[in-house]
């Protein structure tokens, strides 16, 4: 029934809506369902604080800061398969 909590694999779930087929099925068995509940989703804004570690003695402080902020490398370049030396060769293997 709408508005009730049910246990689904150890988690409590609230029934808020049902489709027209389910509503008609329950109505054919003489069970009236409540109106759909409004579904309100709360947006949680996560605050991310960047903590800069102290310099460790290798390089300058700028080197340590740069390693914390910009370590995203570009994707590797795709190899051009048409210039491969063995692009037209088909290898065959036999298992014995």
Coordinates of C-alpha atoms in Angstrom, one line a residue:
X1 CA 0.0 0.0 0.0
X2 CA 1.2 3.5 -0.7
X3 CA 2.8 5.3 2.2
X4 CA 4.0 2.1 3.9
X5 CA 7.6 1.0 4.6
X6 CA 8.6 -2.4 3.4
X7 CA 11.8 -4.4 3.9
X8 CA 13.7 -5.1 0.7
X9 CA 16.9 -7.1 1.2
X10 CA 17.5 -5.5 4.6
X11 CA 16.7 -1.9 3.5
X12 CA 13.6 -0.1 4.5
X13 CA 11.8 1.3 1.4
X14 CA 8.9 3.7 1.3
X15 CA 6.2 3.0 -1.4
X16 CA 5.3 6.4 -2.9
X17 CA 3.8 5.6 -6.3
X18 CA 2.2 2.8 -8.4
X19 CA 1.4 2.6 -12.1
X20 CA -2.1 2.3 -13.6
X21 CA -1.9 -1.4 -14.1
X22 CA -1.1 -2.1 -10.5
X23 CA -3.8 0.4 -9.3
X24 CA -6.4 -1.4 -11.6
X25 CA -5.3 -4.8 -10.3
X26 CA -5.8 -3.8 -6.7
X27 CA -9.1 -2.1 -7.5
X28 CA -10.4 -5.3 -9.2
X29 CA -9.7 -7.2 -5.9
X30 CA -11.6 -4.5 -3.9
X31 CA -8.5 -2.8 -2.5
X32 CA -8.4 1.0 -2.7
X33 CA -5.0 2.6 -2.8
X34 CA -4.1 6.1 -1.6
X35 CA -3.0 8.9 -3.9
X36 CA 0.6 9.0 -5.0
X37 CA 2.9 10.7 -2.5
X38 CA 5.0 13.6 -3.8
X39 CA 8.6 12.5 -4.3
X40 CA 11.0 15.1 -2.8
X41 CA 14.7 14.5 -3.4
X42 CA 17.0 16.5 -1.1
X43 CA 20.1 17.7 -2.8
X44 CA 23.1 17.5 -0.5
X45 CA 25.8 20.0 -1.4
X46 CA 29.2 18.6 -0.5
X47 CA 31.9 21.0 0.5
X48 CA 35.3 19.9 -0.7
X49 CA 38.3 21.4 1.2
X50 CA 41.7 21.0 -0.4
X51 CA 44.3 20.3 2.2
X52 CA 47.9 21.0 1.0
X53 CA 50.5 18.8 2.7
X54 CA 53.7 20.5 4.0
X55 CA 56.8 20.3 1.7
X56 CA 58.7 17.1 2.2
X57 CA 62.2 18.4 1.4
X58 CA 62.3 17.2 -2.2
X59 CA 62.2 20.2 -4.5
X60 CA 60.7 23.6 -3.7
X61 CA 57.3 24.3 -2.1
X62 CA 56.0 25.1 -5.6
X63 CA 56.9 21.6 -6.8
X64 CA 54.9 20.1 -3.9
X65 CA 51.9 22.3 -4.6
X66 CA 52.0 21.4 -8.3
X67 CA 52.1 17.7 -7.6
X68 CA 48.9 18.1 -5.5
X69 CA 46.9 20.1 -8.0
X70 CA 47.8 19.1 -11.5
X71 CA 48.6 15.5 -11.9
X72 CA 46.1 14.7 -14.6
X73 CA 48.0 13.4 -17.6
X74 CA 46.6 13.6 -21.1
X75 CA 45.3 10.3 -22.6
X76 CA 47.9 8.3 -24.5
X77 CA 48.0 8.8 -28.3
X78 CA 46.4 6.1 -30.4
X79 CA 48.7 4.2 -32.6
X80 CA 48.1 4.5 -36.3
X81 CA 47.5 0.9 -37.3
X82 CA 47.8 1.6 -41.0
X83 CA 51.5 2.3 -40.6
X84 CA 52.2 -0.9 -38.7
X85 CA 54.8 -3.1 -40.5
X86 CA 52.8 -6.3 -40.1
X87 CA 49.3 -4.9 -40.8
X88 CA 48.6 -7.3 -43.7
X89 CA 50.0 -10.5 -42.1
X90 CA 47.5 -13.0 -40.7
X91 CA 48.9 -15.3 -38.0
X92 CA 47.7 -18.9 -37.7
X93 CA 48.2 -21.1 -34.7
X94 CA 47.7 -24.8 -34.2
X95 CA 47.3 -26.5 -30.8
X96 CA 48.6 -30.0 -30.4

